[in-house]
CSV table of C-alpha atoms in Angstrom, one decimal:
chain,number,residue,atom,x,y,z
A,1034,MET,CA,32.7,-31.8,33.4
A,1035,ALA,CA,32.0,-29.7,36.4
A,1036,ILE,CA,30.6,-32.4,38.6
A,1037,TYR,CA,33.7,-34.7,38.2
A,1038,GLN,CA,36.2,-31.9,39.0
A,1039,ASP,CA,34.2,-31.0,42.1
A,1040,SER,CA,34.2,-34.5,43.4
A,1041,ILE,CA,38.0,-34.9,43.1
A,1042,ARG,CA,38.7,-31.7,44.9
A,1043,VAL,CA,36.3,-32.7,47.7
A,1044,GLN,CA,37.9,-36.0,48.2
A,1045,ASP,CA,41.3,-34.5,48.7
A,1046,CYS,CA,40.1,-32.3,51.5
A,1047,PHE,CA,38.0,-34.6,53.4
A,1048,GLY,CA,39.4,-38.0,52.7
A,1049,THR,CA,41.2,-38.3,56.0
A,1050,LEU,CA,38.2,-37.4,58.1
A,1051,HIS,CA,36.5,-40.6,57.0
A,1052,LYS,CA,35.6,-42.9,59.9
A,1053,ARG,CA,35.1,-46.6,59.6
A,1054,ALA,CA,32.4,-48.4,61.6
A,1055,GLY,CA,33.0,-51.8,63.3
A,1056,PRO,CA,33.5,-55.1,61.5
A,1057,SER,CA,29.8,-55.6,61.0
A,1058,PRO,CA,28.1,-53.3,58.5
A,1059,PRO,CA,25.6,-50.9,60.0
A,1060,ALA,CA,21.9,-51.5,59.2
A,1061,VAL,CA,21.9,-48.5,56.9
A,1062,SER,CA,24.5,-49.0,54.2
A,1063,PHE,CA,25.5,-45.5,53.3
A,1064,PRO,CA,28.5,-45.1,51.1
A,1065,VAL,CA,30.3,-43.8,54.2
A,1066,GLY,CA,29.9,-43.9,58.0
A,1067,ARG,CA,28.8,-40.4,58.9
A,1068,ALA,CA,27.1,-37.4,57.4
A,1069,ALA,CA,28.6,-37.6,53.9
A,1070,TYR,CA,26.9,-38.3,50.6
A,1071,SER,CA,28.3,-38.6,47.2
A,1072,LEU,CA,27.5,-35.5,45.3
A,1073,GLY,CA,23.9,-35.4,44.0
A,1074,LEU,CA,24.0,-31.7,43.4
A,1075,THR,CA,25.8,-30.2,40.5
A,1076,ALA,CA,28.5,-27.6,41.1
A,1077,SER,CA,26.6,-25.1,39.1
A,1078,ASN,CA,23.6,-25.4,41.4
A,1079,GLY,CA,25.8,-24.7,44.4
A,1080,VAL,CA,27.1,-21.6,42.7
A,1081,GLU,CA,23.6,-20.3,42.0
A,1082,ARG,CA,22.3,-20.9,45.5
A,1083,GLN,CA,25.0,-18.8,47.1
A,1084,GLY,CA,23.3,-15.6,45.9
A,1085,LEU,CA,19.8,-16.6,47.1
A,1086,PRO,CA,18.7,-16.1,50.7
A,1087,GLU,CA,19.3,-19.3,52.7
A,1088,ARG,CA,16.1,-21.0,53.6
A,1089,GLY,CA,15.6,-24.1,55.8
A,1090,ASN,CA,18.0,-27.0,55.0
A,1091,GLN,CA,19.4,-25.6,51.8
A,1092,GLY,CA,21.8,-23.2,53.5
A,1093,GLN,CA,23.0,-25.8,55.9
A,1094,ARG,CA,23.9,-28.3,53.1
A,1095,ARG,CA,27.6,-28.5,53.0
A,1096,GLN,CA,29.7,-30.1,50.4
A,1097,ARG,CA,29.1,-33.8,50.5
A,1098,ARG,CA,32.1,-35.9,49.9
A,1099,ALA,CA,32.1,-39.0,47.7
A,1100,VAL,CA,33.7,-42.0,49.3
A,1101,GLU,CA,34.6,-45.2,47.7
A,1102,PRO,CA,32.6,-48.3,48.6
A,1103,ARG,CA,33.9,-50.7,51.2
A,1104,THR,CA,34.7,-53.2,48.4
A,1105,GLU,CA,37.7,-51.1,47.3
A,1106,ARG,CA,39.4,-51.6,50.7
A,1107,MET,CA,38.8,-55.4,51.0
A,1108,THR,CA,41.9,-57.6,50.9
A,1109,VAL,CA,41.9,-61.0,49.3
A,1110,ASP,CA,42.5,-62.8,52.5
A,1111,GLN,CA,40.0,-61.0,54.7
A,1112,ASP,CA,37.6,-62.7,57.1
A,1113,TRP,CA,34.4,-63.0,55.1
A,1114,THR,CA,32.5,-64.2,58.1
A,1115,ALA,CA,32.9,-60.6,59.5
A,1116,VAL,CA,31.3,-59.1,56.4
A,1117,TYR,CA,28.3,-61.4,56.4
A,1118,PRO,CA,28.0,-62.9,59.9
A,1119,THR,CA,24.3,-63.6,59.6
A,1120,ALA,CA,21.7,-63.8,56.8
A,1121,ALA,CA,21.4,-60.4,55.2
A,1122,SER,CA,20.3,-59.1,51.9
A,1123,PHE,CA,22.7,-58.4,49.1
A,1124,LYS,CA,24.7,-55.2,49.6
A,1125,PRO,CA,26.5,-54.2,46.5
A,1126,ASN,CA,29.1,-52.1,48.4
A,1127,SER,CA,30.0,-55.0,50.6
A,1128,VAL,CA,30.3,-57.8,48.0
A,1129,PRO,CA,33.5,-57.4,45.9
A,1130,LEU,CA,32.1,-59.4,43.0
A,1131,PRO,CA,31.1,-57.8,39.7
A,1132,VAL,CA,27.8,-59.6,39.5
A,1133,ARG,CA,25.1,-58.6,37.0
A,1134,MET,CA,21.5,-59.7,37.2
A,1135,GLY,CA,18.5,-59.1,35.0
A,1136,TYR,CA,17.3,-59.4,31.5
A,1137,PRO,CA,19.5,-57.3,29.2
A,1138,VAL,CA,18.1,-54.5,27.1
A,1139,LYS,CA,18.4,-55.0,23.4
A,1140,ARG,CA,22.1,-54.9,22.4
A,1141,GLY,CA,23.0,-54.4,26.0
A,1142,VAL,CA,24.1,-56.2,29.1
A,1143,PRO,CA,22.3,-57.2,32.3
A,1144,PRO,CA,22.1,-54.4,34.8
A,1145,ALA,CA,24.9,-53.9,37.2
A,1146,LYS,CA,24.8,-54.7,40.9
A,1147,LYS,CA,24.4,-51.1,42.1
A,1148,GLY,CA,20.7,-50.4,42.7
A,1149,ASN,CA,19.7,-53.9,41.4
A,1150,LEU,CA,16.5,-54.9,43.1
A,1151,GLU,CA,16.7,-58.4,41.6
A,1152,LEU,CA,19.8,-59.2,43.6
A,1153,ILE,CA,18.2,-58.0,46.8
A,1154,LYS,CA,15.0,-60.1,46.1
A,1155,ILE,CA,16.8,-63.4,45.9
A,1156,PRO,CA,17.9,-65.2,49.1
A,1157,ASN,CA,21.7,-65.4,49.2
A,1158,PHE,CA,24.1,-67.7,51.1
A,1159,LEU,CA,26.9,-65.3,51.5
A,1160,HIS,CA,26.7,-66.0,55.3
A,1161,LEU,CA,27.2,-69.7,54.8
A,1162,THR,CA,30.6,-70.1,53.3
A,1163,PRO,CA,32.4,-73.3,54.4
A,1164,GLU,CA,34.5,-71.3,56.8
A,1165,ALA,CA,31.4,-69.9,58.4
A,1166,ILE,CA,29.9,-73.4,58.8
A,1167,LYS,CA,33.1,-74.6,60.4
A,1168,LYS,CA,32.9,-71.8,62.9
A,1169,HIS,CA,29.3,-72.7,63.7
A,1170,CYS,CA,30.3,-76.3,64.3
A,1171,GLU,CA,33.1,-75.3,66.6
A,1172,ALA,CA,30.7,-73.1,68.5
A,1173,LEU,CA,28.1,-75.9,68.8
A,1174,LYS,CA,30.6,-78.6,69.9
A,1175,PRO,CA,30.6,-77.8,73.6
A,1176,PHE,CA,26.9,-78.5,73.7
A,1177,CYS,CA,27.1,-81.9,72.0
A,1178,THR,CA,27.7,-85.3,73.7
A,1179,GLU,CA,29.2,-88.4,72.1
A,1180,TRP,CA,27.0,-91.1,70.8
A,1181,PRO,CA,27.2,-94.0,73.3
A,1182,ALA,CA,29.8,-96.4,72.0
A,1183,ALA,CA,27.8,-99.5,73.0
A,1184,LEU,CA,25.0,-98.7,70.4
A,1185,ASP,CA,26.9,-99.3,67.3
A,1186,SER,CA,24.3,-101.1,65.2
A,1187,ASP,CA,20.6,-100.8,64.5
A,1188,ALA,CA,19.9,-104.1,66.0
A,1189,LYS,CA,21.4,-103.0,69.3
A,1190,CYS,CA,19.4,-99.8,69.3
A,1191,GLU,CA,16.2,-101.8,68.7
A,1192,GLU,CA,17.1,-104.2,71.4
A,1193,HIS,CA,17.6,-101.5,74.0
A,1194,PHE,CA,15.1,-99.0,72.8
A,1195,PRO,CA,12.2,-101.0,71.3
A,1196,ILE,CA,9.6,-98.3,71.5
A,1197,GLN,CA,10.2,-95.5,68.9
A,1198,VAL,CA,8.3,-92.3,69.1
A,1199,GLU,CA,8.1,-89.9,66.2
A,1200,SER,CA,6.9,-86.3,66.3
A,1201,LYS,CA,7.3,-83.5,63.8
A,1202,ALA,CA,8.2,-79.9,64.5
A,1203,TYR,CA,7.2,-77.2,61.9
A,1204,VAL,CA,9.0,-74.0,61.1
A,1205,SER,CA,7.3,-71.4,59.0
A,1206,ALA,CA,7.6,-67.7,58.3
A,1207,GLY,CA,5.2,-65.6,60.2
A,1208,PRO,CA,4.6,-64.0,63.6
A,1209,SER,CA,3.3,-67.2,65.2
A,1210,LEU,CA,5.3,-70.4,65.6
A,1211,ARG,CA,2.3,-72.6,66.6
A,1212,ASN,CA,1.3,-75.3,64.1
A,1213,PRO,CA,-1.6,-77.6,65.0
A,1214,ASN,CA,0.1,-80.5,63.1
A,1215,ALA,CA,2.9,-80.5,65.5
A,1216,ARG,CA,0.8,-82.3,68.2
A,1217,ILE,CA,0.7,-85.6,66.3
A,1218,ILE,CA,2.7,-88.5,67.8
A,1219,THR,CA,3.4,-91.8,66.2
A,1220,LEU,CA,4.6,-94.7,68.4
A,1221,THR,CA,5.9,-97.9,66.8
A,1222,VAL,CA,6.9,-101.0,68.6
A,1223,LYS,CA,7.8,-104.6,67.5
A,1224,LEU,CA,5.7,-107.2,69.1
A,1225,SER,CA,8.7,-109.6,69.3
A,1226,SER,CA,10.3,-107.2,71.8
A,1227,LEU,CA,7.3,-107.4,74.1
A,1228,ASN,CA,6.8,-110.2,76.6
A,1229,LEU,CA,3.8,-112.0,75.1
A,1230,ASP,CA,2.7,-115.6,75.1
A,1231,GLU,CA,0.6,-117.1,72.2
A,1232,HIS,CA,-2.7,-116.2,73.6
A,1233,ALA,CA,-1.6,-112.6,74.6
A,1234,ARG,CA,-0.1,-112.1,71.2
A,1235,LYS,CA,-3.2,-113.1,69.3
A,1236,LYS,CA,-5.4,-111.1,71.6
A,1237,LEU,CA,-3.2,-108.0,71.2
A,1238,ILE,CA,-3.2,-108.3,67.4
A,1239,ARG,CA,-6.9,-108.7,67.5
A,1240,LEU,CA,-7.3,-105.6,69.8
A,1241,SER,CA,-5.1,-103.4,67.7
A,1242,GLY,CA,-6.8,-104.2,64.5
A,1243,GLU,CA,-5.5,-102.1,61.7
A,1244,ARG,CA,-2.7,-100.7,63.7
A,1245,TYR,CA,-0.7,-103.9,63.4
A,1246,ASN,CA,1.4,-104.7,60.4
A,1247,LYS,CA,1.8,-108.4,59.9
A,1248,ASP,CA,4.8,-108.2,57.5
A,1249,THR,CA,7.0,-106.2,59.8
A,1250,ASP,CA,5.4,-107.3,63.1
A,1251,THR,CA,5.1,-103.7,64.2
A,1252,LEU,CA,2.3,-102.1,66.1
A,1253,THR,CA,1.8,-98.4,65.2
A,1254,ILE,CA,-0.2,-96.1,67.4
A,1255,THR,CA,-0.9,-92.6,66.1
A,1256,THR,CA,-2.5,-90.1,68.5
A,1257,ASP,CA,-3.7,-86.6,67.7
A,1258,SER,CA,-6.8,-86.3,69.8
A,1259,CYS,CA,-5.2,-84.1,72.5
A,1260,PRO,CA,-4.2,-80.5,71.8
A,1261,MET,CA,-0.6,-80.7,73.1
A,1262,LYS,CA,2.3,-83.0,72.1
A,1263,GLN,CA,3.0,-84.1,75.6
A,1264,GLN,CA,-0.6,-85.1,76.2
A,1265,ASN,CA,-0.6,-87.1,73.0
A,1266,TYR,CA,2.6,-88.9,74.0
A,1267,ASP,CA,1.2,-89.8,77.4
A,1268,TYR,CA,-2.0,-91.0,75.7
A,1269,ALA,CA,0.0,-93.2,73.3
A,1270,MET,CA,2.0,-94.7,76.2
A,1271,TYR,CA,-1.2,-95.3,78.1
A,1272,LEU,CA,-2.8,-97.1,75.1
A,1273,LEU,CA,0.3,-99.4,74.8
A,1274,THR,CA,0.2,-100.2,78.5
A,1275,VAL,CA,-3.5,-101.0,78.4
A,1276,LEU,CA,-3.2,-103.2,75.3
A,1277,TYR,CA,-0.4,-105.1,76.9
A,1278,HIS,CA,-2.1,-105.8,80.2
A,1279,GLU,CA,-5.5,-106.5,78.6
A,1280,SER,CA,-3.9,-109.1,76.2
A,1281,TRP,CA,-2.5,-111.0,79.2
A,1282,LYS,CA,-5.9,-111.2,80.8
A,1283,THR,CA,-8.3,-114.0,79.8
A,1284,GLU,CA,-11.9,-113.1,80.0
A,1285,ALA,CA,-14.6,-115.6,80.8
A,1286,TRP,CA,-16.2,-115.3,77.4
A,1287,GLU,CA,-13.0,-116.2,75.6
A,1288,LYS,CA,-13.6,-119.8,76.3
A,1289,GLU,CA,-16.4,-119.6,73.7
A,1290,LYS,CA,-13.9,-119.2,70.8
A,1291,THR,CA,-15.1,-121.3,67.9
A,1292,ARG,CA,-13.3,-122.7,65.0
A,1293,ALA,CA,-14.6,-119.8,62.9
A,1294,ASP,CA,-12.8,-117.2,65.2
A,1295,MET,CA,-9.4,-118.9,64.8
A,1296,GLU,CA,-6.8,-116.6,63.2
A,1297,GLU,CA,-5.1,-119.5,61.4
A,1298,TYR,CA,-5.9,-123.0,60.4
A,1299,VAL,CA,-5.3,-125.7,63.0
A,1300,TRP,CA,-5.2,-129.2,61.8
A,1301,GLU,CA,-6.1,-130.9,65.1
A,1302,ASP,CA,-9.9,-131.6,65.4
A,1303,SER,CA,-10.5,-130.4,61.8
A,1304,PRO,CA,-12.6,-132.1,59.2
A,1305,SER,CA,-9.5,-132.9,57.3
A,1306,GLN,CA,-8.0,-134.9,60.2
A,1307,LYS,CA,-11.3,-136.8,60.7
A,1308,ASN,CA,-11.5,-137.6,57.0
A,1309,ILE,CA,-7.9,-138.9,56.7
A,1310,LEU,CA,-8.2,-141.0,59.8
A,1311,GLU,CA,-11.4,-142.6,58.5
A,1312,THR,CA,-9.8,-143.2,55.2
A,1313,LEU,CA,-6.8,-144.8,56.7
A,1314,LEU,CA,-8.8,-146.9,59.1
A,1315,ARG,CA,-10.8,-148.2,56.1
A,1316,MET,CA,-7.6,-148.9,54.3
A,1317,ARG,CA,-6.4,-151.3,57.0
A,1318,PRO,CA,-6.8,-155.0,56.2
A,1319,LEU,CA,-9.9,-156.6,57.7
A,1320,GLY,CA,-9.7,-158.8,60.7
A,1321,GLU,CA,-7.5,-156.6,62.9
A,1322,LYS,CA,-9.7,-155.5,65.7
A,1323,GLU,CA,-7.8,-153.1,67.9
A,1324,GLU,CA,-8.7,-150.2,70.2
A,1325,GLU,CA,-9.9,-147.1,68.5
A,1326,GLY,CA,-7.8,-144.8,70.6
A,1327,GLU,CA,-4.6,-146.7,70.0
A,1328,VAL,CA,-5.2,-146.9,66.3
A,1329,ARG,CA,-5.7,-143.2,66.2
A,1330,GLU,CA,-2.5,-142.4,68.1
A,1331,GLU,CA,-0.5,-144.8,65.9
A,1332,LEU,CA,-1.9,-143.4,62.7
A,1333,LEU,CA,-1.3,-139.9,63.8
A,1334,GLY,CA,2.2,-140.7,64.7
A,1335,ARG,CA,3.1,-141.9,61.2
A,1336,VAL,CA,5.4,-139.8,59.1
A,1337,GLU,CA,3.1,-139.6,56.1
A,1338,VAL,CA,0.3,-138.3,58.2
A,1339,GLN,CA,2.5,-135.7,59.7
A,1340,GLU,CA,3.6,-134.6,56.2
A,1341,TYR,CA,0.0,-134.5,55.1
A,1342,LYS,CA,-0.9,-132.4,58.1
A,1343,ASP,CA,1.9,-129.9,57.2
A,1344,SER,CA,0.9,-129.6,53.6
A,1345,VAL,CA,-2.8,-129.0,54.5
A,1346,THR,CA,-1.9,-126.5,57.1
A,1347,LYS,CA,0.4,-124.7,54.7
A,1348,LEU,CA,-2.3,-124.7,52.0
A,1349,LYS,CA,-4.9,-123.3,54.2
A,1350,ASN,CA,-2.7,-120.6,55.9
A,1351,GLU,CA,-0.6,-119.4,53.1
A,1352,GLY,CA,-2.9,-120.0,50.1
A,1353,GLU,CA,-2.3,-122.0,46.9
A,1354,THR,CA,1.2,-121.8,45.5
A,1355,GLU,CA,3.1,-124.1,43.2
A,1356,THR,CA,5.2,-125.5,46.0
A,1357,ASN,CA,2.3,-126.0,48.4
A,1358,MET,CA,0.3,-127.9,45.8
A,1359,GLN,CA,3.3,-130.0,45.0
A,1360,GLN,CA,3.8,-130.8,48.6
A,1361,TYR,CA,0.2,-131.7,49.1
A,1362,LYS,CA,0.3,-134.0,46.0
A,1363,GLU,CA,3.3,-135.8,47.3
A,1364,ALA,CA,1.9,-136.2,50.8
A,1365,VAL,CA,-1.4,-137.6,49.4
A,1366,LYS,CA,0.4,-140.0,47.1
A,1367,LYS,CA,2.6,-141.3,49.9
A,1368,LEU,CA,-0.4,-141.7,52.3
A,1369,LEU,CA,-2.5,-143.6,49.8
A,1370,ASN,CA,0.4,-145.6,48.5
A,1371,ILE,CA,-0.2,-144.4,44.9
B,544,MET,CA,-54.6,-58.3,-6.2
B,545,ALA,CA,-53.9,-55.9,-3.4
B,546,ALA,CA,-53.1,-58.7,-1.1
B,547,SER,CA,-50.6,-60.2,-3.5
B,548,LEU,CA,-49.0,-56.7,-4.0
B,549,ARG,CA,-48.6,-56.3,-0.3
B,550,HIS,CA,-47.1,-59.7,-0.1
B,551,SER,CA,-44.7,-58.9,-2.9
B,552,THR,CA,-43.6,-55.6,-1.3
B,553,LEU,CA,-43.0,-57.4,1.9
B,554,PHE,CA,-41.1,-60.0,0.1
B,555,THR,CA,-38.8,-57.5,-1.6
B,556,THR,CA,-38.1,-55.6,1.6
B,557,VAL,CA,-37.2,-58.8,3.3
B,558,CYS,CA,-35.0,-59.7,0.4
B,559,ARG,CA,-33.3,-56.3,0.6
B,560,GLN,CA,-32.7,-56.7,4.3
B,561,LEU,CA,-31.2,-60.2,3.7
B,562,ASN,CA,-29.0,-58.8,1.0
B,563,SER,CA,-27.7,-56.1,3.2
B,564,THR,CA,-26.7,-58.5,5.9
B,565,LEU,CA,-25.1,-61.1,3.7
B,566,TRP,CA,-23.4,-58.8,1.2
B,567,LEU,CA,-22.0,-55.4,1.6
B,568,ASN,CA,-24.3,-53.2,-0.3
B,569,VAL,CA,-23.2,-49.8,-1.5
B,570,GLY,CA,-24.1,-47.4,1.3
B,571,GLY,CA,-25.4,-50.3,3.5
B,572,ARG,CA,-23.3,-50.5,6.7
B,573,SER,CA,-24.2,-52.8,9.6
B,574,ILE,CA,-23.1,-52.7,13.1
B,575,HIS,CA,-20.9,-55.7,14.1
B,576,SER,CA,-20.5,-56.4,17.8
B,577,SER,CA,-18.8,-59.1,19.8
B,578,ALA,CA,-18.0,-59.8,23.5
B,579,VAL,CA,-15.8,-57.2,25.2
B,580,CYS,CA,-12.2,-58.2,25.7
B,581,CYS,CA,-10.2,-55.5,27.5
B,582,LYS,CA,-6.5,-55.2,27.4
B,583,ASN,CA,-4.6,-56.1,30.6
B,584,ARG,CA,-3.5,-52.9,32.3
B,585,ALA,CA,-2.1,-54.3,35.6
B,586,ALA,CA,1.3,-52.9,36.7
B,587,ARG,CA,2.2,-51.9,33.2
B,588,ILE,CA,3.8,-48.8,31.9
B,589,ARG,CA,2.9,-48.5,28.2
B,590,VAL,CA,5.5,-47.6,25.6
B,591,GLY,CA,5.5,-43.8,25.1
B,592,LYS,CA,7.6,-41.2,23.5
B,593,GLY,CA,10.9,-42.6,24.8
B,594,ASP,CA,11.6,-39.8,27.3
B,595,ARG,CA,10.3,-41.5,30.5
B,596,PRO,CA,12.9,-43.4,32.5
B,597,VAL,CA,11.7,-46.6,34.1
B,598,THR,CA,13.3,-49.0,36.5
B,599,TYR,CA,13.7,-52.8,35.8
B,600,GLU,CA,10.8,-53.5,38.1
B,601,GLN,CA,8.5,-51.1,36.2
B,602,ALA,CA,9.7,-52.1,32.7
B,603,LEU,CA,9.0,-55.8,33.0
B,604,HIS,CA,5.3,-56.7,33.1
B,605,PRO,CA,3.8,-59.0,35.7
B,606,HIS,CA,3.7,-62.0,33.3
B,607,GLN,CA,7.5,-61.9,33.5
B,608,ILE,CA,7.5,-62.8,37.1
B,609,ALA,CA,9.3,-66.1,37.6
B,610,HIS,CA,10.8,-65.6,34.1
B,611,ARG,CA,12.8,-62.4,34.2
B,612,LYS,CA,11.6,-61.0,37.5
B,613,GLY,CA,11.7,-62.3,41.1
B,614,TRP,CA,9.2,-61.9,43.9
B,615,LEU,CA,9.0,-58.8,46.0
B,616,SER,CA,7.8,-60.7,49.0
B,617,GLN,CA,9.0,-64.0,50.4
B,618,HIS,CA,7.3,-66.2,53.0
B,619,THR,CA,6.4,-69.9,53.4
B,620,SER,CA,2.7,-69.5,53.5
B,621,ASN,CA,2.1,-70.1,49.8
B,622,LEU,CA,3.6,-73.6,50.0
B,623,GLN,CA,1.5,-76.7,50.0
B,624,GLY,CA,-0.1,-77.4,53.3
B,625,GLU,CA,0.9,-74.1,55.0
B,626,ASP,CA,-1.4,-71.6,56.5
B,627,GLY,CA,-1.5,-67.8,56.8
B,628,ALA,CA,-1.1,-66.7,53.2
B,629,ALA,CA,-3.9,-64.1,53.5
B,630,ASP,CA,-2.5,-62.7,56.8
B,631,ARG,CA,1.0,-62.3,55.3
B,632,THR,CA,-0.4,-60.6,52.2
B,633,VAL,CA,-2.3,-58.1,54.2
B,634,GLU,CA,0.7,-57.5,56.3
B,635,ASP,CA,2.8,-56.9,53.2
B,636,LEU,CA,0.3,-54.4,51.8
B,637,PHE,CA,0.2,-52.5,55.1
B,638,ILE,CA,3.9,-52.3,55.3
B,639,ARG,CA,4.3,-51.1,51.8
B,640,ARG,CA,1.8,-48.3,52.3
B,641,LEU,CA,3.3,-47.3,55.7
B,642,ILE,CA,6.8,-47.1,54.3
B,643,TYR,CA,5.7,-45.3,51.2
B,644,GLY,CA,4.2,-42.7,53.4
B,645,THR,CA,6.9,-42.5,56.0
B,646,PHE,CA,9.7,-42.2,53.4
B,647,HIS,CA,7.7,-40.1,51.0
B,648,GLY,CA,9.6,-39.3,47.8
B,649,CYS,CA,12.7,-41.1,49.1
B,650,LEU,CA,12.0,-44.6,47.7
B,651,ALA,CA,13.9,-45.5,44.6
B,652,ASP,CA,12.2,-48.7,43.9
B,653,GLU,CA,9.6,-51.2,45.3
B,654,LEU,CA,10.1,-52.6,48.8
B,655,VAL,CA,11.4,-56.2,49.2
B,656,ILE,CA,9.9,-57.9,52.2
B,657,LYS,CA,11.5,-61.1,53.5
B,658,ARG,CA,10.4,-63.3,56.4
B,659,ARG,CA,13.1,-65.4,58.0
B,660,GLY,CA,11.1,-67.4,60.5
B,661,ASN,CA,9.8,-64.8,63.0
B,662,LEU,CA,11.9,-62.0,61.7
B,663,LEU,CA,10.4,-59.5,59.2
B,664,VAL,CA,13.1,-57.9,57.0
B,665,ILE,CA,12.3,-54.9,54.9
B,666,CYS,CA,14.8,-54.1,52.2
B,667,ALA,CA,14.5,-50.7,50.6
B,668,LEU,CA,16.4,-48.7,48.1
B,669,MET,CA,16.4,-45.0,49.0
B,670,LEU,CA,17.4,-41.8,47.4
B,671,GLN,CA,19.4,-39.1,49.2
B,672,LYS,CA,16.6,-36.7,49.8
B,673,LEU,CA,17.0,-36.3,53.5
B,674,PRO,CA,20.0,-35.9,55.8
B,675,PRO,CA,21.2,-39.1,57.3
B,676,HIS,CA,20.2,-38.5,60.8
B,677,LYS,CA,16.6,-38.2,59.6
B,678,TYR,CA,16.9,-41.5,57.8
B,679,TYR,CA,18.2,-43.1,61.0
B,680,PHE,CA,15.3,-41.8,63.0
B,681,LEU,CA,12.7,-42.9,60.4
B,682,VAL,CA,14.1,-46.3,60.2
B,683,GLY,CA,14.1,-46.7,64.0
B,684,TYR,CA,10.6,-45.4,64.2
B,685,THR,CA,9.3,-47.7,61.6
B,686,GLU,CA,11.0,-50.7,63.1
B,687,GLU,CA,9.7,-50.0,66.5
B,688,LEU,CA,6.2,-49.3,65.4
B,689,LEU,CA,5.9,-52.3,63.2
B,690,SER,CA,7.4,-54.7,65.7
B,691,HIS,CA,4.9,-53.5,68.3
B,692,PHE,CA,2.1,-53.8,65.8
B,693,TYR,CA,3.0,-57.3,64.5
B,694,LYS,CA,4.6,-58.7,67.6
B,695,CYS,CA,7.6,-59.9,65.8
B,696,PRO,CA,11.1,-58.5,65.3
B,697,VAL,CA,11.3,-56.1,62.4
B,698,LYS,CA,14.5,-55.1,60.7
B,699,MET,CA,15.0,-52.6,57.9
B,700,GLU,CA,18.0,-52.8,55.6
B,701,ILE,CA,18.2,-49.7,53.4
B,702,GLN,CA,20.6,-48.9,50.7
B,703,MET,CA,21.3,-45.4,49.4
B,704,LEU,CA,21.4,-44.4,45.8
B,705,GLU,CA,22.2,-41.1,44.2
B,706,GLU,CA,19.4,-41.5,41.7
B,707,LYS,CA,16.9,-44.1,40.5
B,708,SER,CA,18.6,-46.8,38.5
B,709,VAL,CA,17.2,-46.5,35.0
B,710,TYR,CA,16.7,-49.7,33.0
B,711,LYS,CA,15.3,-48.2,29.8
B,712,TYR,CA,13.3,-45.2,28.5
B,713,LEU,CA,9.7,-45.8,27.5
């Protein structure tokens, strides 16, 4: 056919003039570097046009030479990271794979890679071959520092850095990189790592309310009231400081703490203690008149009474379980000599 | 007598009308109407004589998206909890119109717009209608204009084709 013969002739003449661009492909992936196209015009058209007067661009159109795509000249052991150094869309003339993509026509095959929009639509990872990732790691190594050798376990990390601060950074596609959710800061600290006595601990737990988790003994402070991350972090640290110092102070009105305000059951001065003492006093044989105070001390010092005290405290604090009830039963039986 | 006659004629006409609605009488046609249900015409090229070449993108209808077709525009705004979907859509539309006009007659297929973080990448398939230096100029012009307009880096990756890739003939 006329077109085919033409293209062969043209290639012989101009094949040597072909110039290659640098290792990275230009933004415009023409079949060739400079002003050359593969022939879109038929030879017959060219012949006709010679007779007509030359107008505008048509007279200046020279024979365009067809050049093979870059894939023909790729060796098997080439450096692929030079072909796809960064994320780029699929270029059929740069990828030497015979990929086909698309739903085939009836009794046909999926469309070829040339001019295939589906291959361009999908994100490809041609720039992330294992070799490329190795090169990235090598390039990042000078900026990295070693993990301190002393911190080799989680326990040590917690011991030296008890306060943990979490913040999230958001990446999205769009002209703006601001995300309002990035200002939220979460600060977690274990109360066992803070220097608190009994009163301070109870007060801190009471002040923090819902932010304290009893099972894991962690206090979690989440701040999002300020517009910037740094401000929220400062505010969270300030809250922690204030809580700590306030819990160490004892206000005047704290003396009025009643039995109903107690966090957990305390057996001393409870109705249970009074009852058991009365019962035991009544159980003593008649005729022994001793001092009340001494009797009390002696009674309280007895092992059975201590056991009874433990079982009642457990029942009240932890609730009714099989073991607790059993313990209470045993303690009562021992006390009353049943 | 007259009253009863009138009644009877009325009765017969009513009966005739009832007959015509319930049974198809000879020569008695009635209009049947229902709610309107139009055929979907969005982004569809209807099957014709078989001489019209269509690309893969044109041949597959929109309901095939996510089945046999991909998406022409990619960004994170349509994910759960992300903002800016409307802005990205409007940007996409503007870019498509701008490039359709700038490279008039040169586009072989729809544009593919990708957003990699801040970067806006426009992938286009072009025909060889213009000499290359004009293509270079138009690409640079579009990139510069759009990056000033949207305040983000814009890159165009174009590929040249001799002719539109035909998928089938409708």
